[in-house]
Each structure stands twice: as structure tokens, then as C-alpha cells.
C-alpha positions as a printed NumPy array, in Angstrom:
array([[  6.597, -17.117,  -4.471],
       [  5.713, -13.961,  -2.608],
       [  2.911, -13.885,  -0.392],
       [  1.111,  -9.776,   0.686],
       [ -1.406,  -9.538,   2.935],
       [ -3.075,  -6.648,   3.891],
       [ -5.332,  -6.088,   6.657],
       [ -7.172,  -2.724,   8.405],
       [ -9.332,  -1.685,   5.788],
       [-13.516,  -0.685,   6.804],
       [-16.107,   1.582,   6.987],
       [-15.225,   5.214,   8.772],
       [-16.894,   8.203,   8.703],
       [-15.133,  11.126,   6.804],
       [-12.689,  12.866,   8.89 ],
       [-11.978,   9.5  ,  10.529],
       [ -8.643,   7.867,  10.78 ],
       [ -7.547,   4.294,   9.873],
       [ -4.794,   2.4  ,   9.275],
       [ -3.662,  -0.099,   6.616],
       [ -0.941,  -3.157,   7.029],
       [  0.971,  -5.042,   4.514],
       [  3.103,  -8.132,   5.401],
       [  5.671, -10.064,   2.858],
       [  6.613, -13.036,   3.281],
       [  7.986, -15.934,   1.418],
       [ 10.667, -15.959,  -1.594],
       [ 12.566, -12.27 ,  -0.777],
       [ 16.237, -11.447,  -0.804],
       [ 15.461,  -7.787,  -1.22 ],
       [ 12.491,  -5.898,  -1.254],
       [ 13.36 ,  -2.528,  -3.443],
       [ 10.255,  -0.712,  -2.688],
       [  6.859,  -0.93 ,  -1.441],
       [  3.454,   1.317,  -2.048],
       [ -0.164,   1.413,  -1.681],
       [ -2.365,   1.375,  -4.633],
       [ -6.232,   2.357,  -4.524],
       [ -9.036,   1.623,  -7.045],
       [-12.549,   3.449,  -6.823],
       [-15.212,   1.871,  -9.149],
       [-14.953,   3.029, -12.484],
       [-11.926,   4.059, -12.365],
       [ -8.341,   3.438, -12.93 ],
       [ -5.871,   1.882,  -9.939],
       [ -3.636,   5.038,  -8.935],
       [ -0.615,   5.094,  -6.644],
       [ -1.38 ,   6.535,  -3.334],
       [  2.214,   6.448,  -1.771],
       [  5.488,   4.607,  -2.025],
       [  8.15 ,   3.801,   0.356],
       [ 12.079,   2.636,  -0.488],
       [ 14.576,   1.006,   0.777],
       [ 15.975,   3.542,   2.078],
       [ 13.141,   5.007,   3.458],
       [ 12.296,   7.843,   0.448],
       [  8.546,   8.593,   0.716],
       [  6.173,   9.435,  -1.811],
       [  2.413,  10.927,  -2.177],
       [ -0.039,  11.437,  -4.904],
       [ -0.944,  15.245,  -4.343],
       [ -4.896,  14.169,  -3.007],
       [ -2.992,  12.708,   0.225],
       [ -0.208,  14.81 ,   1.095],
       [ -0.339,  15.798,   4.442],
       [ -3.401,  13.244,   5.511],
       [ -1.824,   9.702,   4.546],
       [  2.008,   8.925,   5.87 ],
       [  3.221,   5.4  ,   4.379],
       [  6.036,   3.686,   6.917],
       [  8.151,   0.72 ,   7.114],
       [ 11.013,  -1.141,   8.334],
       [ 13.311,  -0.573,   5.242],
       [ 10.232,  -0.745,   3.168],
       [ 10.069,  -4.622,   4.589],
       [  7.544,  -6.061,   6.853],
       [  4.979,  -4.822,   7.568],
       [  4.26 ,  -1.243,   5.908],
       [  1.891,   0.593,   7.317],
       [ -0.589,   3.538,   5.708],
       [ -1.994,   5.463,   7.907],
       [ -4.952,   7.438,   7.095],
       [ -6.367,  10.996,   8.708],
       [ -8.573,  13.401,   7.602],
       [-10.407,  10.812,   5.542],
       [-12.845,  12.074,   2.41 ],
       [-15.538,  10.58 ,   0.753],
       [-13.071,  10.14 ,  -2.657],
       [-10.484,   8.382,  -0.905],
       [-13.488,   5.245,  -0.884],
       [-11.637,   2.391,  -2.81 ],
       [-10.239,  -0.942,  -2.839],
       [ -6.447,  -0.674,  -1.501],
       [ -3.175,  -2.732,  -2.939],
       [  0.023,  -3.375,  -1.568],
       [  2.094,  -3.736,  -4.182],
       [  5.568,  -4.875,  -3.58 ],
       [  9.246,  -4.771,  -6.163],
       [ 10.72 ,  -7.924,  -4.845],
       [ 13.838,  -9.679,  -5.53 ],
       [ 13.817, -13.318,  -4.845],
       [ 16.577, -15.127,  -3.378],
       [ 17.771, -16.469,  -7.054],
       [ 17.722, -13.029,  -7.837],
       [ 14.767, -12.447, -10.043],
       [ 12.605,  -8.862,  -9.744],
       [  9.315,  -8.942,  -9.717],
       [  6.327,  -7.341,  -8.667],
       [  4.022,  -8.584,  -6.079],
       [  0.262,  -7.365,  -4.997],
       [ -2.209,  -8.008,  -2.591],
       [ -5.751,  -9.674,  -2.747],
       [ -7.18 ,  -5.669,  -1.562],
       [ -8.601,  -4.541,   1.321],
       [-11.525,  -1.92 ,   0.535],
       [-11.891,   1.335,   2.872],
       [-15.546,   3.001,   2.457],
       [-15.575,   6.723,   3.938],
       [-19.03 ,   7.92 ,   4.763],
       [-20.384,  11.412,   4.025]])
């Protein structure tokens, strides 16, 4: 069993900075990759950034140049970091982590959600 927990989340006004954490822990032999999901009400979860292995970064075009995702080999603990925050970047956030476990099974692993409000 894999275990994310997330932590950083609140209430900032826009422009504001913040930071998110993720921490694995538990069953892991490898992790493969690990990103940062959002989910604003009414509407569908959406990847916000993703981090490798190997350190290969990636952004949904509404965050480029405002969010940067890091890690220690994509292990424990990522980080998002948040500038230049918006009103539409309110939403629930989810670590999501591609995990294989030390009898070698993949899987995918997500947090319980930490929710970041942005106010107008």
C-alpha cells in the first residue's frame, strides 16, 4: 500500500504565491512519475503538471510560466509551487503518483486533496 499526503493548500489572494507538498511513503520500489491534478466544481479533474524520473517537466498551457513542479527524482516530497495565482486556478489539488511496488506491480496512487481558494 502507498500512502500521499499533501499539505500547503489555503486561501490567497490572486497574485499570491503558495506552495503545495506531496510525500510517498509505504510499498515503493520505483516511483515512475509524479503530477498534480486540480478539480474546480463542476468540472472535470485536469493535469496541472508532471514530473519524471528523470526529472522531465510538464505544464498544462493555463500554468506555464506561474506553477514549477520539483522533486527529488520525482520521489519524496514534490513540491508545486504556485505564483501569479488567478481566480480559475481555485480547486481541489491531487497528487497523483505511478508507483511500482517492491513485488513489482504498477499502479497509480492519489491523494485525499488539498483545496487552494484564490480570491478576486
Amino acid at each position: 500500500q502507498v500512502r500521499l499526503v499533501e499539505s500547503g493548500g489555503g486561501l490567497v489572494q490572486a497574485g499570491g504565491s503558495l506552495r503545495l507538498s506531496c510525500a510517498a511513503s509505504g510499498n515503493i520500489f520505483r516511483v515512475n512519475a509524479m503530477a498534480w491534478y486540480r478539480q474546480a466544481p463542476g468540472k472535470q479533474r485536469e493535469l496541472v503538471a508532471s514530473i519524471t524520473s528523470g526529472g522531465s517537466a510538464n505544464y498544462v498551457d493555463s500554468v506555464k510560466g506561474r506553477f514549477t513542479i520539483s522533486g527529488d527524482n520525482a520521489k519524496n516530497p514534490v513540491y508545486l509551487q504556485m505564483n501569479s495565482l488567478k481566480a480559475e486556478d481555485t480547486a481541489i489539488y491531487y497528487c497523483n503518483a505511478d508507483v511500482v511496488s517492491n513485488f513489482g506491480f504498477r499502479n497509480d496512487y492519489w491523494g485525499q486533496g488539498t483545496q487552494v481558494t484564490v480570491s478576486s
